[in-house]
mmCIF file of C-alpha atoms and ligand atoms in Angstrom:
data_model
loop_
_atom_site.group_PDB
_atom_site.id
_atom_site.type_symbol
_atom_site.label_atom_id
_atom_site.label_comp_id
_atom_site.label_asym_id
_atom_site.label_seq_id
_atom_site.Cartn_x
_atom_site.Cartn_y
_atom_site.Cartn_z
ATOM 1 C CA MET A 862 41.670 149.120 147.872
ATOM 2 C CA ARG A 863 42.481 149.997 144.234
ATOM 3 C CA ILE A 864 39.956 152.513 142.153
ATOM 4 C CA ASP A 865 40.610 152.923 138.342
ATOM 5 C CA ILE A 866 38.998 155.892 136.934
ATOM 6 C CA ILE A 867 38.454 156.282 133.490
ATOM 7 C CA SER A 868 37.923 159.994 131.692
ATOM 8 C CA ALA A 869 38.351 161.920 128.623
ATOM 9 C CA LEU A 870 39.529 164.789 131.110
ATOM 10 C CA PRO A 871 42.166 162.951 133.779
ATOM 11 C CA ASP A 872 43.709 166.393 134.263
ATOM 12 C CA LEU A 873 40.420 167.099 136.270
ATOM 13 C CA LEU A 874 41.279 164.235 138.836
ATOM 14 C CA LYS A 875 44.776 165.422 139.294
ATOM 15 C CA THR A 876 44.954 167.731 141.900
ATOM 16 C CA PRO A 877 41.771 166.562 144.334
ATOM 17 C CA PHE A 878 43.928 163.122 145.192
ATOM 18 C CA GLN A 879 47.103 165.743 145.835
ATOM 19 C CA THR A 880 46.272 167.368 148.972
ATOM 20 C CA SER A 881 45.309 166.280 152.436
ATOM 21 C CA ILE A 882 43.245 163.295 153.277
ATOM 22 C CA LEU A 883 43.194 161.937 150.058
ATOM 23 C CA ALA A 884 46.774 162.425 149.732
ATOM 24 C CA ARG A 885 47.614 161.212 152.836
ATOM 25 C CA ALA A 886 45.654 157.977 152.167
ATOM 26 C CA ILE A 887 47.602 157.190 148.868
ATOM 27 C CA ASN A 888 51.064 158.202 150.368
ATOM 28 C CA LYS A 889 50.005 155.208 153.293
ATOM 29 C CA LYS A 890 49.317 153.068 150.099
ATOM 30 C CA ILE A 891 45.633 152.208 151.583
ATOM 31 C CA VAL A 892 44.415 153.295 148.253
ATOM 32 C CA GLN A 893 45.492 153.346 145.227
ATOM 33 C CA ILE A 894 43.770 155.764 142.681
ATOM 34 C CA HIS A 895 44.796 155.076 138.821
ATOM 35 C CA VAL A 896 43.277 157.525 136.298
ATOM 36 C CA HIS A 897 43.239 156.543 132.786
ATOM 37 C CA ASP A 898 43.278 158.681 129.731
ATOM 38 C CA LEU A 899 40.356 157.546 127.073
ATOM 39 C CA ARG A 900 42.223 159.145 124.600
ATOM 40 C CA LYS A 901 45.206 156.503 124.986
ATOM 41 C CA TYR A 902 42.924 153.661 123.760
ATOM 42 C CA SER A 903 41.169 155.340 121.076
ATOM 43 C CA LYS A 904 41.691 152.951 117.738
ATOM 44 C CA ASN A 905 42.652 156.288 115.162
ATOM 45 C CA LYS A 906 45.576 158.818 115.030
ATOM 46 C CA LYS A 907 43.354 161.551 115.911
ATOM 47 C CA GLN A 908 42.521 160.296 119.620
ATOM 48 C CA GLN A 909 38.728 160.381 118.645
ATOM 49 C CA ILE A 910 36.508 158.960 121.295
ATOM 50 C CA ASP A 911 33.473 160.547 120.801
ATOM 51 C CA ASP A 912 30.988 160.828 117.606
ATOM 52 C CA TYR A 913 27.584 162.051 116.417
ATOM 53 C CA SER A 914 24.646 160.287 117.789
ATOM 54 C CA TYR A 915 22.449 157.728 115.602
ATOM 55 C CA GLY A 916 18.873 159.106 114.722
ATOM 56 C CA GLY A 917 20.292 162.738 115.104
ATOM 57 C CA GLY A 918 20.089 165.086 118.089
ATOM 58 C CA GLY A 919 22.090 167.380 119.770
ATOM 59 C CA GLY A 920 25.862 166.631 121.366
ATOM 60 C CA MET A 921 28.383 164.094 121.012
ATOM 61 C CA VAL A 922 28.146 160.481 122.175
ATOM 62 C CA LEU A 923 31.436 158.330 123.799
ATOM 63 C CA MET A 924 31.724 155.310 121.326
ATOM 64 C CA ILE A 925 32.235 151.854 122.998
ATOM 65 C CA GLU A 926 35.366 150.870 121.706
ATOM 66 C CA PRO A 927 38.044 153.114 123.479
ATOM 67 C CA ILE A 928 36.115 152.441 126.456
ATOM 68 C CA ALA A 929 35.931 148.655 125.646
ATOM 69 C CA LYS A 930 39.070 148.909 125.022
ATOM 70 C CA CYS A 931 40.239 150.546 128.475
ATOM 71 C CA ILE A 932 37.792 148.634 130.892
ATOM 72 C CA GLU A 933 39.124 144.751 129.161
ATOM 73 C CA THR A 934 42.783 145.726 129.397
ATOM 74 C CA LEU A 935 41.923 146.547 133.474
ATOM 75 C CA LYS A 936 39.931 143.195 133.824
ATOM 76 C CA LYS A 937 42.683 141.170 132.261
ATOM 77 C CA GLU A 938 45.087 142.473 135.065
ATOM 78 C CA ARG A 939 43.052 142.108 138.205
ATOM 79 C CA THR A 940 39.665 141.043 139.599
ATOM 80 C CA TYR A 941 37.016 143.942 139.818
ATOM 81 C CA GLN A 942 34.260 144.067 142.000
ATOM 82 C CA MET A 943 32.487 146.985 140.484
ATOM 83 C CA VAL A 944 32.696 148.914 137.416
ATOM 84 C CA ILE A 945 30.628 151.815 138.301
ATOM 85 C CA PHE A 946 29.160 154.919 135.478
ATOM 86 C CA MET A 947 28.834 158.397 136.693
ATOM 87 C CA THR A 948 25.750 159.816 135.485
ATOM 88 C CA PRO A 949 22.642 161.887 136.318
ATOM 89 C CA ASP A 950 20.147 159.472 135.557
ATOM 90 C CA GLY A 951 21.910 157.017 138.370
ATOM 91 C CA ASP A 952 21.330 155.623 141.772
ATOM 92 C CA LYS A 953 21.213 158.904 144.193
ATOM 93 C CA LEU A 954 24.640 158.369 146.252
ATOM 94 C CA SER A 955 24.026 158.107 149.586
ATOM 95 C CA GLN A 956 26.307 157.355 153.075
ATOM 96 C CA LYS A 957 24.730 153.520 152.570
ATOM 97 C CA ILE A 958 26.184 153.463 148.949
ATOM 98 C CA SER A 959 29.841 154.863 149.915
ATOM 99 C CA ASN A 960 29.732 152.220 153.212
ATOM 100 C CA GLN A 961 28.949 149.418 150.752
ATOM 101 C CA LEU A 962 31.822 150.766 148.051
ATOM 102 C CA SER A 963 34.485 151.411 150.631
ATOM 103 C CA GLN A 964 34.371 147.668 151.581
ATOM 104 C CA LEU A 965 35.478 146.708 148.092
ATOM 105 C CA LYS A 966 39.249 145.786 146.922
ATOM 106 C CA ASN A 967 39.057 147.030 143.164
ATOM 107 C CA ILE A 968 36.511 149.272 141.038
ATOM 108 C CA ILE A 969 36.641 150.809 138.420
ATOM 109 C CA ILE A 970 34.967 154.211 137.474
ATOM 110 C CA LEU A 971 33.698 155.598 134.132
ATOM 111 C CA CYS A 972 33.376 159.306 133.861
ATOM 112 C CA GLY A 973 30.591 160.574 131.272
ATOM 113 C CA ARG A 974 31.221 163.230 128.805
ATOM 114 C CA TYR A 975 29.347 165.484 126.389
ATOM 115 C CA GLU A 976 25.622 163.785 125.852
ATOM 116 C CA GLY A 977 26.865 160.739 127.706
ATOM 117 C CA VAL A 978 28.151 157.335 126.246
ATOM 118 C CA ASP A 979 26.770 154.617 123.680
ATOM 119 C CA GLN A 980 24.107 152.642 125.195
ATOM 120 C CA ARG A 981 25.748 149.144 125.168
ATOM 121 C CA VAL A 982 28.538 150.500 127.479
ATOM 122 C CA ARG A 983 26.014 150.454 129.968
ATOM 123 C CA ASP A 984 24.279 147.319 128.703
ATOM 124 C CA LEU A 985 27.644 145.774 128.584
ATOM 125 C CA PHE A 986 30.296 146.667 131.417
ATOM 126 C CA ILE A 987 28.377 148.703 134.083
ATOM 127 C CA ASP A 988 27.571 147.242 137.299
ATOM 128 C CA LYS A 989 25.956 150.046 138.919
ATOM 129 C CA GLU A 990 25.433 153.720 138.094
ATOM 130 C CA ILE A 991 25.495 156.643 140.275
ATOM 131 C CA SER A 992 24.494 160.258 140.087
ATOM 132 C CA ILE A 993 25.308 162.880 142.747
ATOM 133 C CA GLY A 994 21.835 164.249 142.537
ATOM 134 C CA ASP A 995 19.386 165.872 140.179
ATOM 135 C CA TYR A 996 21.230 168.747 138.324
ATOM 136 C CA VAL A 997 23.606 168.132 135.503
ATOM 137 C CA LEU A 998 27.335 168.838 135.249
ATOM 138 C CA THR A 999 29.551 168.865 131.983
ATOM 139 C CA GLY A 1000 30.836 165.776 132.665
ATOM 140 C CA GLY A 1001 31.392 162.997 135.559
ATOM 141 C CA GLU A 1002 34.880 163.945 136.980
ATOM 142 C CA LEU A 1003 33.569 165.890 139.601
ATOM 143 C CA PRO A 1004 30.765 163.352 140.231
ATOM 144 C CA ALA A 1005 33.603 160.868 140.407
ATOM 145 C CA MET A 1006 35.921 162.806 143.016
ATOM 146 C CA VAL A 1007 32.828 162.908 145.258
ATOM 147 C CA LEU A 1008 32.521 159.895 145.431
ATOM 148 C CA CYS A 1009 35.862 158.344 145.488
ATOM 149 C CA ASP A 1010 36.121 160.949 148.745
ATOM 150 C CA SER A 1011 32.998 159.925 150.411
ATOM 151 C CA ILE A 1012 34.663 156.441 150.219
ATOM 152 C CA ILE A 1013 38.161 156.601 150.703
ATOM 153 C CA ARG A 1014 37.470 158.793 154.199
ATOM 154 C CA LEU A 1015 35.397 155.605 155.255
ATOM 155 C CA ILE A 1016 38.509 153.209 154.823
ATOM 156 C CA PRO A 1017 39.823 152.551 158.374
ATOM 157 C CA GLY A 1018 43.475 154.413 158.955
ATOM 158 C CA VAL A 1019 42.415 156.796 156.510
ATOM 159 C CA MET A 1020 40.666 159.814 159.323
ATOM 160 C CA SER A 1021 43.157 160.104 161.977
ATOM 161 C CA ASN A 1022 40.607 159.768 164.171
ATOM 162 C CA SER A 1023 38.239 156.593 163.255
ATOM 163 C CA SER A 1024 35.630 157.164 165.332
ATOM 164 C CA CYS A 1025 35.247 160.642 163.095
ATOM 165 C CA ALA A 1026 33.581 158.573 160.276
ATOM 166 C CA LEU A 1027 31.250 156.774 162.436
ATOM 167 C CA SER A 1028 29.827 159.904 163.831
ATOM 168 C CA ASP A 1029 29.158 161.649 160.553
ATOM 169 C CA SER A 1030 26.087 162.829 159.416
ATOM 170 C CA PHE A 1031 23.985 159.958 158.118
ATOM 171 C CA GLN A 1032 26.153 157.167 159.421
ATOM 172 C CA ASP A 1033 22.916 156.479 161.952
ATOM 173 C CA LYS A 1034 20.154 158.373 159.710
ATOM 174 C CA LEU A 1035 20.794 161.386 161.957
ATOM 175 C CA LEU A 1036 22.520 164.974 161.362
ATOM 176 C CA SER A 1037 25.676 165.521 163.289
ATOM 177 C CA PRO A 1038 24.849 167.681 166.417
ATOM 178 C CA PRO A 1039 25.827 171.287 166.329
ATOM 179 C CA ILE A 1040 29.863 171.764 166.719
ATOM 180 C CA TYR A 1041 31.908 174.187 168.532
ATOM 181 C CA THR A 1042 35.772 175.349 169.315
ATOM 182 C CA ARG A 1043 37.352 178.239 170.664
ATOM 183 C CA PRO A 1044 36.611 181.064 171.825
ATOM 184 C CA ALA A 1045 34.178 179.932 174.275
ATOM 185 C CA SER A 1046 32.285 183.185 173.841
ATOM 186 C CA TYR A 1047 32.282 185.537 170.709
ATOM 187 C CA LYS A 1048 30.468 188.464 171.051
ATOM 188 C CA ASN A 1049 28.286 187.382 173.686
ATOM 189 C CA ASN A 1050 27.538 184.271 171.457
ATOM 190 C CA LYS A 1051 28.353 181.484 174.296
ATOM 191 C CA VAL A 1052 29.281 177.998 173.474
ATOM 192 C CA PRO A 1053 26.626 175.649 175.236
ATOM 193 C CA ASN A 1054 27.974 175.403 178.844
ATOM 194 C CA ILE A 1055 27.233 171.642 178.966
ATOM 195 C CA LEU A 1056 30.005 171.377 176.485
ATOM 196 C CA LEU A 1057 32.640 172.821 178.632
ATOM 197 C CA SER A 1058 31.327 170.953 181.748
ATOM 198 C CA GLY A 1059 34.088 168.190 181.325
ATOM 199 C CA ASN A 1060 30.669 165.369 181.884
ATOM 200 C CA GLU A 1061 30.954 162.461 179.263
ATOM 201 C CA LYS A 1062 27.860 161.289 179.604
ATOM 202 C CA LYS A 1063 26.070 164.682 179.717
ATOM 203 C CA ILE A 1064 27.926 165.342 176.373
ATOM 204 C CA SER A 1065 26.866 162.400 174.974
ATOM 205 C CA GLU A 1066 23.036 162.574 176.079
ATOM 206 C CA TRP A 1067 23.253 166.316 174.765
ATOM 207 C CA LYS A 1068 24.833 165.265 171.171
ATOM 208 C CA GLU A 1069 22.314 162.812 170.679
ATOM 209 C CA LYS A 1070 19.288 164.875 171.820
ATOM 210 C CA GLU A 1071 20.720 167.888 169.546
ATOM 211 C CA ALA A 1072 20.972 165.352 166.810
ATOM 212 C CA ILE A 1073 17.558 164.188 167.097
ATOM 213 C CA LYS A 1074 16.626 167.714 167.041
ATOM 214 C CA ARG A 1075 18.466 169.262 163.846
ATOM 215 C CA THR A 1076 17.247 165.881 161.859
ATOM 216 C CA GLN A 1077 13.436 166.562 163.051
ATOM 217 C CA GLN A 1078 14.176 170.456 162.237
ATOM 218 C CA LYS A 1079 16.019 169.898 158.674
ATOM 219 C CA ARG A 1080 15.725 166.195 157.429
ATOM 220 C CA PRO A 1081 12.491 164.760 159.075
ATOM 221 C CA ASN A 1082 12.516 162.379 156.598
ATOM 222 C CA LEU A 1083 16.078 161.053 157.471
ATOM 223 C CA LEU A 1084 14.309 159.886 160.594
ATOM 224 C CA ASN A 1085 11.134 157.787 158.485
ATOM 225 C CA ASP A 1086 13.027 156.143 155.968
ATOM 226 C CA GLU A 1087 13.620 152.390 155.701
HETATM 227 N N1 LIG B 1074 27.746 163.777 135.054
HETATM 228 C C1 LIG B 1074 26.965 164.701 135.150
HETATM 229 N N2 LIG B 1074 26.088 165.110 136.123
HETATM 230 C C2 LIG B 1074 26.144 164.728 136.505
HETATM 231 C C3 LIG B 1074 25.647 164.275 137.868
HETATM 232 N N3 LIG B 1074 24.624 165.187 138.428
HETATM 233 N N4 LIG B 1074 25.795 162.762 138.535
HETATM 234 C C4 LIG B 1074 26.845 162.361 138.357
HETATM 235 N N5 LIG B 1074 27.895 162.146 137.246
HETATM 236 C C5 LIG B 1074 27.026 163.120 136.250
#
């Protein structure tokens, strides 16, 4: 999979891809990440990419020309299945959306900044708008990272234990059951005996029961959602 990220602050997107599982996925060539500095597509010397909002109102707005130029340049080079805009008024990111996106070959992610982008960018270039939650951040870079992380870990070969991603919370509309590691007893707080029993069938029954119990307690809406 190839992900092209367009950003006014590309430095923000560097380190998360340089460590751990995401870095490994890139090194193994399972995924390619290309970060594009929006300023490089500005048509003036000052590398201006934003301007005042028509009709007043506070804050600056990302202009259409640099974004259009960047997206059009990329689209000339290959076919993209989806151009995504990170914005707090988009569809709320879910495991279902991440699953769908992880099947695609090439996607573009546009990060918003300042007050947002010129509406014509959304009208002309964007296929899908995604929010990571009902709160407003200073820009779309961190949300883009969240999206990339949630997609990339689902691509086969990225996680060392392939069954891992499939048993995630939300994957089957259930939260994950409690998990434990050594020591088996910590200040008299013991790991449930069943997990130490070695009886695979009983363990998997226990895990399912606990997953349902936890979902009922913490997120009962997941059990009723379509
Ligand atoms: N940009 C700013 N806030 C955001 C959010 N919550 N989700 C996606 N993009 C954003």
